[in-house]
Short mmCIF file of C-alpha atoms and ligand atoms in Angstrom, two decimals:
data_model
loop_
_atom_site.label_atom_id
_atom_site.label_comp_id
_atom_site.label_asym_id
_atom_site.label_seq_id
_atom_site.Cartn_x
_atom_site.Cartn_y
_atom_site.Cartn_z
CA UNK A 1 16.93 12.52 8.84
CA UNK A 2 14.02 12.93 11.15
CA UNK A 3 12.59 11.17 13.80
CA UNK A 4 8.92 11.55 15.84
CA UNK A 5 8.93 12.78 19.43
CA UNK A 6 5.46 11.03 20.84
CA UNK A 7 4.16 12.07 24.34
CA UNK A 8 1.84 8.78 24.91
CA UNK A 9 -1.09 8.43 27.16
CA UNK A 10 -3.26 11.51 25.80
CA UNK A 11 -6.86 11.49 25.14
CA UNK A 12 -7.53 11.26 21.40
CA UNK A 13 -10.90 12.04 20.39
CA UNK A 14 -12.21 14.13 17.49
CA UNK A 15 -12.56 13.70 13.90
CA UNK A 16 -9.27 12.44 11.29
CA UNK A 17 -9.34 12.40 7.11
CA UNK A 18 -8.02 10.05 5.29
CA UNK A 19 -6.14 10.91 2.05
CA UNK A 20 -5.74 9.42 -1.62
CA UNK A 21 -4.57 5.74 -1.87
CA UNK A 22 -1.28 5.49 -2.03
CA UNK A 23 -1.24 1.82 -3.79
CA UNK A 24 -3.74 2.87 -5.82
CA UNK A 25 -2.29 6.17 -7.55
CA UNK A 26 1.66 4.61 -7.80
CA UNK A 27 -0.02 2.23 -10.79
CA UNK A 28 -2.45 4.88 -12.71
CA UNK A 29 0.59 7.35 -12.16
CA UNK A 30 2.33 4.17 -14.51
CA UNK A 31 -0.90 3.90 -16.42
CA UNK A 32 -0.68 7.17 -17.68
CA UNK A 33 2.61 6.37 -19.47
CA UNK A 34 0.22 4.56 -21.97
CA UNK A 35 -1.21 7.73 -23.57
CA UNK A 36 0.11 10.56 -25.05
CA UNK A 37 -3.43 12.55 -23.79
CA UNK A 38 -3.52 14.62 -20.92
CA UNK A 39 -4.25 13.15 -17.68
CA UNK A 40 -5.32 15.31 -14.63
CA UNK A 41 -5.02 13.32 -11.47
CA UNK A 42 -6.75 14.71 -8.49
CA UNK A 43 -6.48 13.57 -4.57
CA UNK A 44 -3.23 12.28 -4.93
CA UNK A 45 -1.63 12.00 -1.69
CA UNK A 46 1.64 14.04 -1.15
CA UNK A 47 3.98 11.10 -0.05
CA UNK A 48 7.91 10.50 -1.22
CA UNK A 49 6.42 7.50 -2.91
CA UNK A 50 3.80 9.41 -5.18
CA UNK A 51 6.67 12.29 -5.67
CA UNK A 52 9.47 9.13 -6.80
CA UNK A 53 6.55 8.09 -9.17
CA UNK A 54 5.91 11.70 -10.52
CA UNK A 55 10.28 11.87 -10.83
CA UNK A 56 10.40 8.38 -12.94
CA UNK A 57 7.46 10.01 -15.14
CA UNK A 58 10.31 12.86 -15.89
CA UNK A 59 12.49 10.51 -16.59
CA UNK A 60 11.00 8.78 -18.97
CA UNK A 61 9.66 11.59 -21.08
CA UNK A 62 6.54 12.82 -19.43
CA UNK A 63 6.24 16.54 -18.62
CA UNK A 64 4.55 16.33 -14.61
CA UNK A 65 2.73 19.52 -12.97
CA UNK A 66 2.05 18.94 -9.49
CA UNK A 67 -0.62 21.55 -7.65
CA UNK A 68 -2.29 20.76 -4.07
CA UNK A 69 -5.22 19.85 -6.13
CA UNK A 70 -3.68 18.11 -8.73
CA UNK A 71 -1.37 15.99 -10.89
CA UNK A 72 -1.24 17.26 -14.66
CA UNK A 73 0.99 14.75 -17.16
CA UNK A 74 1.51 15.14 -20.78
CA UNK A 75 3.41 14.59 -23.27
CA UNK A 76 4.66 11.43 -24.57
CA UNK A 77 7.14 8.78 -23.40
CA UNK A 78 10.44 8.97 -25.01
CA UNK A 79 12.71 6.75 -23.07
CA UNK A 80 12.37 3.32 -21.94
CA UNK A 81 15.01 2.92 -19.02
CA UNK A 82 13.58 2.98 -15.87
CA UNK A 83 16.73 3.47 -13.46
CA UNK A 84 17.89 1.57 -10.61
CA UNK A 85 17.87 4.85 -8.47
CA UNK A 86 14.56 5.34 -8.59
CA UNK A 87 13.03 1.72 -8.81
CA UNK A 88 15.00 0.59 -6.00
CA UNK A 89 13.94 2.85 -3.13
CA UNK A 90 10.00 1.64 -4.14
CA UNK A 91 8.65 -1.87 -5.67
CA UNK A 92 5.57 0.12 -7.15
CA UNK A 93 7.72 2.06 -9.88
CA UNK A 94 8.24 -1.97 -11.25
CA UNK A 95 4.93 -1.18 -12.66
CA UNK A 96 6.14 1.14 -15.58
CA UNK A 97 7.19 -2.42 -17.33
CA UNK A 98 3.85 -3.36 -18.88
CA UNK A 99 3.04 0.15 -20.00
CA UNK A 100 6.74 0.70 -21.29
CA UNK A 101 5.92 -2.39 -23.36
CA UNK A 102 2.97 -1.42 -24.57
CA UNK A 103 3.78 2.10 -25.93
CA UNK A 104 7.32 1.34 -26.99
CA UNK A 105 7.66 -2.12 -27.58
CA UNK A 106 10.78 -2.61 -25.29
CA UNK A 107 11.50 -1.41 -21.77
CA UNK A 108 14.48 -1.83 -19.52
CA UNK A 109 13.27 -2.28 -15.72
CA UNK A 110 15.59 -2.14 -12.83
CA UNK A 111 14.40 -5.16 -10.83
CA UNK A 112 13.15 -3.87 -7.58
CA UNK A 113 14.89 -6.27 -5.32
CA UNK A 114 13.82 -7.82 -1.77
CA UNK A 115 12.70 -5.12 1.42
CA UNK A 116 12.37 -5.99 4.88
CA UNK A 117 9.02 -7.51 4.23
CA UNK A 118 10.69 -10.62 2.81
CA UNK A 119 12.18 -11.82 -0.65
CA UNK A 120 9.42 -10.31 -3.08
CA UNK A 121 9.98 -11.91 -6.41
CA UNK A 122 9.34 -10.97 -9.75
CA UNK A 123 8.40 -14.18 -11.31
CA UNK A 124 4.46 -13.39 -12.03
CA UNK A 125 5.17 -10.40 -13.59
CA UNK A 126 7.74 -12.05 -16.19
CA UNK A 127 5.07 -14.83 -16.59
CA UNK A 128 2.19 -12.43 -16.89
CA UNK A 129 4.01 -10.13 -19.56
CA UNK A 130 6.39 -12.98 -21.52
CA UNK A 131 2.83 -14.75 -22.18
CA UNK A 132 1.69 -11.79 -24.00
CA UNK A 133 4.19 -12.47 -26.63
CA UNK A 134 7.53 -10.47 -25.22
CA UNK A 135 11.14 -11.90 -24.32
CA UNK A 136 12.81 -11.06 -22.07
CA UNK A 137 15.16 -11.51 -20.02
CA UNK A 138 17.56 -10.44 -16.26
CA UNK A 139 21.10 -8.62 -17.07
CA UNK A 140 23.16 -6.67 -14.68
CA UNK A 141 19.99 -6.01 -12.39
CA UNK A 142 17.86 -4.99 -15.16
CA UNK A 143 14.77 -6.87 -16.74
CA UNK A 144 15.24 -6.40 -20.82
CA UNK A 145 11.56 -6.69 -22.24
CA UNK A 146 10.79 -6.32 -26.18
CA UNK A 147 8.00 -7.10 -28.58
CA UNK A 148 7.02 -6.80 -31.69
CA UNK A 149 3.54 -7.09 -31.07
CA UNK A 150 1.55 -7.95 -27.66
CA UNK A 151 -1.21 -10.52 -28.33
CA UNK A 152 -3.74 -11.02 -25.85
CA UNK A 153 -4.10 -14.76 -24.68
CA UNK A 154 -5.55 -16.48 -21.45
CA UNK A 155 -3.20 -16.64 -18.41
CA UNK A 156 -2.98 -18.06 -14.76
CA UNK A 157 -1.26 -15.53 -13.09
CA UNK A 158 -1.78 -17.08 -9.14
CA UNK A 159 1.34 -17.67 -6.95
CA UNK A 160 2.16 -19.55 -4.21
CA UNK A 161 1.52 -16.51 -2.02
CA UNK A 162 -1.80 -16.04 -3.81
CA UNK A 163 -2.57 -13.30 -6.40
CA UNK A 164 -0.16 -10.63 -6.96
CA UNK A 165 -1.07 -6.76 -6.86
CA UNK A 166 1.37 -5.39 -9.15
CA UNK A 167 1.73 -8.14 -10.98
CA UNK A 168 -1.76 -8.00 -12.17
CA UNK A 169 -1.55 -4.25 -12.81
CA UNK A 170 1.50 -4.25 -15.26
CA UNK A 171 -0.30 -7.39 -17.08
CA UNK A 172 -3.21 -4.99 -17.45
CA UNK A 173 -1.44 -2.12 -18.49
CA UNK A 174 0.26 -4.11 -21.54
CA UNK A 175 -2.96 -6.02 -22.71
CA UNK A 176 -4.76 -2.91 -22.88
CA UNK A 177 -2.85 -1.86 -26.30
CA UNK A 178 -2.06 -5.86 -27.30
CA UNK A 179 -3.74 -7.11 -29.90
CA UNK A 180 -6.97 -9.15 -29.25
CA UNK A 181 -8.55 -10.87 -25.97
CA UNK A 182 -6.42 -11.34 -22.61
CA UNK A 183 -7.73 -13.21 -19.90
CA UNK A 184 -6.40 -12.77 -16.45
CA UNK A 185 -7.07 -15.60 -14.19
CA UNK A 186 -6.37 -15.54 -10.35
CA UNK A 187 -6.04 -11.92 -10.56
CA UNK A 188 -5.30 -9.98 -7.75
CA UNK A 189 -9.19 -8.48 -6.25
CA UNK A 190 -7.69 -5.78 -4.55
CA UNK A 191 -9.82 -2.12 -4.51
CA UNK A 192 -6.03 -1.20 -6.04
CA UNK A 193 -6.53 -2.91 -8.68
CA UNK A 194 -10.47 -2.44 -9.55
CA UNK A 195 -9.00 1.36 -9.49
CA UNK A 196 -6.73 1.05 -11.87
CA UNK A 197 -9.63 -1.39 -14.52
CA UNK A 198 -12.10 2.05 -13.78
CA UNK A 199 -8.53 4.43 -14.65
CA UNK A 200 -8.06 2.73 -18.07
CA UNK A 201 -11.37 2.17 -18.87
CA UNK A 202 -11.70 6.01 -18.69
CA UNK A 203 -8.69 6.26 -21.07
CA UNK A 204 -10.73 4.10 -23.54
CA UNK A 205 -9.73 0.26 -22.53
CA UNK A 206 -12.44 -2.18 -23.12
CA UNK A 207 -11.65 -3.91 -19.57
CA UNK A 208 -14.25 -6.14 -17.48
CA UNK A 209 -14.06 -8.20 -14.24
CA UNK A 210 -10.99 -5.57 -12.49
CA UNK A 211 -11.87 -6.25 -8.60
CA UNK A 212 -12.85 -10.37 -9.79
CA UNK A 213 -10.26 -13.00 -9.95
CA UNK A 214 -11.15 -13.07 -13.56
CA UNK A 215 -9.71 -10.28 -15.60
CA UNK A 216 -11.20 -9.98 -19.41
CA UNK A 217 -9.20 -7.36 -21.76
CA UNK A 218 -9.83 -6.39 -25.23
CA UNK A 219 -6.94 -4.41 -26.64
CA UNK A 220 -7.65 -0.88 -28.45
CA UNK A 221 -5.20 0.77 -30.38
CA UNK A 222 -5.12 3.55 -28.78
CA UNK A 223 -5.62 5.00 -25.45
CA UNK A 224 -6.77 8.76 -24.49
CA UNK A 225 -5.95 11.44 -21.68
CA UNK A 226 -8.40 11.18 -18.71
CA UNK A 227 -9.79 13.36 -15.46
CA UNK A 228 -9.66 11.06 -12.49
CA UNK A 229 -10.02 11.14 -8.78
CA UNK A 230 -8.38 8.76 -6.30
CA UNK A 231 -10.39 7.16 -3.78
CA UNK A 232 -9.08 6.90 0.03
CA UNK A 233 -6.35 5.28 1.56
CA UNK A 234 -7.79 1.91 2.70
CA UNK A 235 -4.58 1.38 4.99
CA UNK A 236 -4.28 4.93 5.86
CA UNK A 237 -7.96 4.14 7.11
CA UNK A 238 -7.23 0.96 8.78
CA UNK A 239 -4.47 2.42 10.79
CA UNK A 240 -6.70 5.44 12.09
CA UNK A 241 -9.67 2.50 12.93
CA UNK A 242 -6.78 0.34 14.95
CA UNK A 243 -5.51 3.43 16.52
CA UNK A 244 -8.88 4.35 17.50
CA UNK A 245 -8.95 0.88 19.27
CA UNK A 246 -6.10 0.94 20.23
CA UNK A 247 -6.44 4.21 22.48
CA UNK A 248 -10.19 3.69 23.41
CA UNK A 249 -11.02 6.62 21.81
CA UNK A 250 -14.52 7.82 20.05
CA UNK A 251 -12.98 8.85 16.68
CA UNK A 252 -14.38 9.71 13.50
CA UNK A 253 -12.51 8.42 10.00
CA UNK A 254 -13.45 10.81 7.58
CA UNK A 255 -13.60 9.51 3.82
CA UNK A 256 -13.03 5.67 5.18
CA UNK A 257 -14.40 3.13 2.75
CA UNK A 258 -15.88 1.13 4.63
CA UNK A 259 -16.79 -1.86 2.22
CA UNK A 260 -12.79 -1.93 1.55
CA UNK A 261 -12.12 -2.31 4.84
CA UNK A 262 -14.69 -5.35 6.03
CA UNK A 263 -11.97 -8.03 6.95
CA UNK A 264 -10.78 -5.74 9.47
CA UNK A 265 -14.50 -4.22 10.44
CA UNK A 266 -15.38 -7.98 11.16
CA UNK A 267 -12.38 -8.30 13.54
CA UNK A 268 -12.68 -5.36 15.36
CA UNK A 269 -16.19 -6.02 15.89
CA UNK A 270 -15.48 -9.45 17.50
CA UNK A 271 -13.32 -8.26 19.97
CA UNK A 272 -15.44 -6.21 21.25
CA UNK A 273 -15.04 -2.48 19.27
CA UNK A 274 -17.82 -0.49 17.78
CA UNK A 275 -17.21 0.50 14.18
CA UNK A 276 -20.61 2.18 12.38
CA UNK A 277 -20.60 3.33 9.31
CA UNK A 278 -21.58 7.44 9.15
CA UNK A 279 -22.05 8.35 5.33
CA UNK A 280 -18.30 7.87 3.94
CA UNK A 281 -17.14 8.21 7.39
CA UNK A 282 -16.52 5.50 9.67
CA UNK A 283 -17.04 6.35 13.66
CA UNK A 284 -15.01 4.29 16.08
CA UNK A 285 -16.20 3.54 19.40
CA UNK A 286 -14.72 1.57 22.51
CA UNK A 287 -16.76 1.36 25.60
CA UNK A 288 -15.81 -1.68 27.00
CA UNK A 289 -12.59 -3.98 27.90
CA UNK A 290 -11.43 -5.75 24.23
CA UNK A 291 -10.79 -9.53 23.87
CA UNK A 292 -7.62 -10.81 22.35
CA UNK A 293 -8.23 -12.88 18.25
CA UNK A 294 -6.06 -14.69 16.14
CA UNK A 295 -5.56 -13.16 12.66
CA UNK A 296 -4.21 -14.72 9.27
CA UNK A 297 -3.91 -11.94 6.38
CA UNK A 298 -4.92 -13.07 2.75
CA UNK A 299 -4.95 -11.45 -0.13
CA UNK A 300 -8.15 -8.87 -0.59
CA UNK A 301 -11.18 -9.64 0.81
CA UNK A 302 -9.23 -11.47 3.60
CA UNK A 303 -7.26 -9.98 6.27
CA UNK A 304 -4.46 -7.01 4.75
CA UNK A 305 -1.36 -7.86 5.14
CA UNK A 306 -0.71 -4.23 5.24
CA UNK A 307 -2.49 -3.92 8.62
CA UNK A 308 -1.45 -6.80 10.22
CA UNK A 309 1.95 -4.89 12.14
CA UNK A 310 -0.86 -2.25 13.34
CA UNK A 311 -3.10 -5.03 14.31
CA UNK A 312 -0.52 -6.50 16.66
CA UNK A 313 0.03 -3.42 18.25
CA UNK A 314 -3.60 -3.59 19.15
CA UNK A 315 -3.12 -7.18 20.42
CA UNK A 316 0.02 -6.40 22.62
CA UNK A 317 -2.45 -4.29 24.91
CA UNK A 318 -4.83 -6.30 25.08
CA UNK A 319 -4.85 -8.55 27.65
CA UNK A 320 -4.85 -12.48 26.68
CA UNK A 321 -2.80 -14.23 24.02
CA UNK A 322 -3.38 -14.00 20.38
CA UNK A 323 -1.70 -15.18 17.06
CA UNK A 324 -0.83 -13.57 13.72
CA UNK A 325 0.11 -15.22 10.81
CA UNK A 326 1.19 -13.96 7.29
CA UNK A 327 0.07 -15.59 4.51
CA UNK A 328 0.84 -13.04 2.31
CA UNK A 329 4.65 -12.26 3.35
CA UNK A 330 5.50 -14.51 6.26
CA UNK A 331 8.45 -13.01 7.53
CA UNK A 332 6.76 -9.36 7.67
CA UNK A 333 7.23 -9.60 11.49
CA UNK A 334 10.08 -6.75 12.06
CA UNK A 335 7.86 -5.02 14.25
CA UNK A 336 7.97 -7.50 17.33
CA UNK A 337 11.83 -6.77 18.30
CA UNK A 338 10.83 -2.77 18.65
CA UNK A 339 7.26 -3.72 20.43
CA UNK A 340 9.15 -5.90 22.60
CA UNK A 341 11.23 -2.91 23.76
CA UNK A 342 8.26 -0.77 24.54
CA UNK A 343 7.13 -3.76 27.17
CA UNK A 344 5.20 -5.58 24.65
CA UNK A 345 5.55 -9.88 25.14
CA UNK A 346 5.65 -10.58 21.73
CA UNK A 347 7.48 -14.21 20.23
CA UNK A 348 7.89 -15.72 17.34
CA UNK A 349 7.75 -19.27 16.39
CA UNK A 350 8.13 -20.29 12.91
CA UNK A 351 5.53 -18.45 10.79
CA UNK A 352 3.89 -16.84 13.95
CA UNK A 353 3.47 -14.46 16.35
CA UNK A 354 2.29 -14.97 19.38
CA UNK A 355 1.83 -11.99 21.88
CA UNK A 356 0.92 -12.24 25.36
CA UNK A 357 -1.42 -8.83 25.43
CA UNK A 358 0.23 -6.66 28.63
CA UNK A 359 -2.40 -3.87 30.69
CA UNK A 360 0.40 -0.73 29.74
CA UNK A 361 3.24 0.05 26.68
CA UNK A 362 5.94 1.96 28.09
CA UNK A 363 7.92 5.11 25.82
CA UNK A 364 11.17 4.20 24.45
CA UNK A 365 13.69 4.90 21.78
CA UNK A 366 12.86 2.58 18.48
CA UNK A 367 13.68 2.16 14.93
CA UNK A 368 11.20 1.94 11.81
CA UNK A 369 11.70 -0.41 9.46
CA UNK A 370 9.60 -0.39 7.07
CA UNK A 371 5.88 1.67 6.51
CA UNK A 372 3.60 -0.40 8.02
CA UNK A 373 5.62 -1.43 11.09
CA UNK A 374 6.17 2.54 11.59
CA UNK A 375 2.70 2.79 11.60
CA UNK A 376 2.51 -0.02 14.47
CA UNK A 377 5.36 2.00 16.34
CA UNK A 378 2.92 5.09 16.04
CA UNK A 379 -0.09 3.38 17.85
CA UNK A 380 2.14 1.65 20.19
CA UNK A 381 3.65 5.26 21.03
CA UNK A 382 0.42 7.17 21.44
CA UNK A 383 -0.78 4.54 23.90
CA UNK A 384 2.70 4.24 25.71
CA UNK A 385 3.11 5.83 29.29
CA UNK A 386 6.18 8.15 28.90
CA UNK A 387 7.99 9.50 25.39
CA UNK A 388 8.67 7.55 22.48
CA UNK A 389 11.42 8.07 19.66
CA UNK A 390 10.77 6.78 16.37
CA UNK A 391 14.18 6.98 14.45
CA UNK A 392 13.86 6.69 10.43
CA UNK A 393 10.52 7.90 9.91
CA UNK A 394 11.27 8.25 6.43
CA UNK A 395 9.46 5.25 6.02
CA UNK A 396 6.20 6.53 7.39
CA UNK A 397 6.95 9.49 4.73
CA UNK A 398 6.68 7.04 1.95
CA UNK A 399 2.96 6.33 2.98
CA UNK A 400 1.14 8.63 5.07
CA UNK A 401 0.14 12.07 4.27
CA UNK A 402 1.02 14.58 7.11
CA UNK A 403 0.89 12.09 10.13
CA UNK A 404 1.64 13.74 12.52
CA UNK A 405 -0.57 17.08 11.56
CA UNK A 406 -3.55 14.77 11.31
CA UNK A 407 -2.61 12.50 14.75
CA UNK A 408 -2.27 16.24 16.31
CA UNK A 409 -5.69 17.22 15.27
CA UNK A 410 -7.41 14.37 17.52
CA UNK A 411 -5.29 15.52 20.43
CA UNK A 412 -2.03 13.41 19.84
CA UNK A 413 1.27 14.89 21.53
CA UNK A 414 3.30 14.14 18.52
CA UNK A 415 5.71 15.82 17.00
CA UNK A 416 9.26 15.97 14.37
CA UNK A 417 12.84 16.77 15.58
CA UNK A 418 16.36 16.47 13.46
CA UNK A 419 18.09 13.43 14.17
N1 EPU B 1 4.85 -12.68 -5.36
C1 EPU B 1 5.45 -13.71 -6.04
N2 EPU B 1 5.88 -13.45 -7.30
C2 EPU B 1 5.72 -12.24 -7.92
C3 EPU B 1 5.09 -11.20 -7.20
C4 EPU B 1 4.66 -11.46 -5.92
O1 EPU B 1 5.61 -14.81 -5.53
O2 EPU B 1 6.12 -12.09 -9.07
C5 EPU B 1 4.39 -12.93 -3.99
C6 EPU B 1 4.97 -11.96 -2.97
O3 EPU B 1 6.27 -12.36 -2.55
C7 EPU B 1 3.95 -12.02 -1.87
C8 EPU B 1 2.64 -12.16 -2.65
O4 EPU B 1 3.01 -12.66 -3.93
O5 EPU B 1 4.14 -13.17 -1.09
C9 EPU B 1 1.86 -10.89 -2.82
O6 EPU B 1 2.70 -9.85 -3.29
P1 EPU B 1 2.18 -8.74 -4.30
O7 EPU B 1 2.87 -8.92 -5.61
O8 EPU B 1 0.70 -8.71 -4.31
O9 EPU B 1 2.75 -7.42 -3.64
P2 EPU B 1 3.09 -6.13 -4.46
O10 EPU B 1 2.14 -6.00 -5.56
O11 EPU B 1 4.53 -6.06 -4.76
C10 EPU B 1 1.46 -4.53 -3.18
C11 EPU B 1 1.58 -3.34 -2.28
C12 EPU B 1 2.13 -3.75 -0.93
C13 EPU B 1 1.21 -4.81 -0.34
C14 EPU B 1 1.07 -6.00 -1.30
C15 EPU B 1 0.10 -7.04 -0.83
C16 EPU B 1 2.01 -1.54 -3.82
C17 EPU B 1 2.94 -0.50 -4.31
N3 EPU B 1 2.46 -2.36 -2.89
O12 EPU B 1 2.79 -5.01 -3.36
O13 EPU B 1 2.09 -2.58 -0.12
O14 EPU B 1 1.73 -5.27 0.88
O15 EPU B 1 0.62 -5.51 -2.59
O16 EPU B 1 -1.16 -6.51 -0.65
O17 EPU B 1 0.87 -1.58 -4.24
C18 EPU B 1 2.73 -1.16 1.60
O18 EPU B 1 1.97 -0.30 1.12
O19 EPU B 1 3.27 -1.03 2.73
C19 EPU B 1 3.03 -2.35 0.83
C20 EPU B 1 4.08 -3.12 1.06
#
């Protein structure tokens, strides 16, 4: 295992890329189970998550050539178990159910279980995929799907939480091949999932209204091999713009979307940040002292959950009080015990946080526990007086591409030792 070494306090200024989405490729890595085509994959970001996608590929038939440049798969599915090894260590690999039951008619899923982010059911994604004609049914850990024949039909697939991400991309992936009209409603909006609608629809699906709450599908009977290039990492890009804040640095995000990120945009600029759009890039700017907000995350357009840990390391150092809530998984609030060791006043009461900003972070040894909170540890630790230890980066690993080359490259003292 490794941990980071960060030397807080230094200047950061300069220029910092983002890479492929993550959340976007782990679903059109699943999407490509659907065809027996080629598919050439470019800007995928080298992550263990991608690499565990690419390895349950393998596993279930798919021959996977992986070059800086790109992802190559062929061949054809030829087993439907998906294992517990390899859908356990990461939720997104749940998503090889709707295309395993589109291709072979049957798939056995481990379930993916909870994570430190909360309980994370599976109950819209048995909805979504049982009302397209399949049984199935939980043994031993396992979901047991099989049809005889998909059939497209209208669905409500909202939650209590709101719309569901993955959900929405496994019903997608098995109405593509079912037989007449599906109609998603109270889809997941997420850029995620609008990627995935523009990945099929280059494979042949007749798909309109991915990115809308409203889903329409019109199943083909056959789907073909596709040359596709990921967008950017719209959390990889968030974290960069909150660092940026975070540090009062001038920064330039290279390849940030900045229409993806306009919840957070909106924020930043109301607490007093500069954030311009250059081209693709987004420039940072702080010139003057930042006032505490409250945030609630949503499902997209609101507020990411996936940015809210980062956000509140922003909010511990800024002087004032300010209060987060989850809406989207409200016990995603690991992060405060380790900020709170670092000097940050950080409580919770029921679903919120409320953190009483302090003027300075001070280094200490902490523990990730889970991507996004690593990422908050990061920005807490850059903007720290002294030397942080982040045990169990693994998790940062999962999600973001060479961190600590690209956090070096805008001056960051930052750097990986053996545990
Ligand atoms: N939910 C249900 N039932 C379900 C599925 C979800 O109630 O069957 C609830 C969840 O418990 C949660 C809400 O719906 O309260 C939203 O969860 P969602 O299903 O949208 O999450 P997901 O699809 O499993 C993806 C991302 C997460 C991100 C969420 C929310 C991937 C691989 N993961 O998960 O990313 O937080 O959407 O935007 O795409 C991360 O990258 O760090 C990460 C956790």
């Amino acid at each position: 295992m490794e941990k980071f070494i960060i030397e807080g306090g230094k200047p950061l200024k300069g220029e910092i890329k983002v890479s492929g989405s993550k959340n976007a490729t782990l679903p059109i890595l699943a999407a490509t189970l659907l065809t027996d085509g080629i598919c050439e994959i470019r800007n995928v970001p080298r992550l263990r998550d991608t690499m565990t996608m690419c390895k349950l590929l393998r596993s279930l038939g798919k021959t996977v050539e992986m070059t800086p440049q790109k992802v190559t798969i062929s061949g054809s599915v030829k087993n439907h178990i998906a294992d517990y090894k390899l859908v356990s260590t990461m939720r997104g690999s749940f998503c090889v159910l709707g295309p395993l039951l589109a291709k072979l008619g049957k798939a056995k899923v481990s379930m993916p279980g909870g994570c430190v982010i909360g309980v994370r059911p599976i109950d819209l994604h048995m909805k979504g995929i049982m009302s397209l004609g399949v049984k199935a049914d939980i043994d031993a850990g396992y979901v047991l799907a099989q049809t005889n024949k998909l059939k497209g039909t209208q669905m409500y697939l909202g939650g209590t939480f709101g719309s569901s991400v993955l959900a929405t991309a496994n019903v997608m992936m098995a109405a593509v091949l079912a037989h007449g009209e599906t109609v998603i409603e109270s889809a997941a909006c997420e850029p995620e999932v609008e990627d995935l609608g523009n990945f099929l629809s280059a494979m042949g699906a007749k798909i309109q209204g991915h990115g809308t709450p409203r889903i329409v599908i019109n199943g083909v009977r056959k789907l073909n091999g596709t040359s596709y290039k990921m967008g950017s990492d719209r959390i990889e890009a968030g974290t960069f713009l909150l660092l940026a804040a975070a540090a009062k640095s001038d920064i330039l995000v290279k390849e940030a979307n900045y229409t993806h990120l306009l919840a957070l945009i909106d924020k930043l600029h109301s607490i007093g940040v500069e954030v311009t759009r250059d081209g693709s890039d987004v420039r940072v700017k702080v010139k003057k002292t930042l006032r505490p907000a409250n945030i609630v995350t949503h499902p997209h357009p609101g507020f990411p959950t996936d940015l809210q840990a980062q956000y509140m390391a922003l909010m511990a150092i800024t002087p004032g009080v300010s209060i987060i809530t989850d809406r989207v998984f409200p016990d995603r609030f690991m992060h405060i015990a380790e900020l709170n060791r670092m000097g940050a006043q950080i409580r919770r009461d029921a679903g919120v946080a409320i953190i009483e900003g302090v003027k300075q972070l001070y280094g200490a040894p902490v523990m990730a526990s889970d991507l996004r909170a690593s990422a908050a540890l990061v920005i807490a630790g850059l903007v720290s007086r002294g030397k942080t230890e982040i045990h169990r980066i693994y998790h940062l690993d999962r999600g973001y591409e060479d961190l600590d080359g690209k956090l070096s490259g805008i001056g960051a003292k930052v750097y990986r030792e053996k545990e």
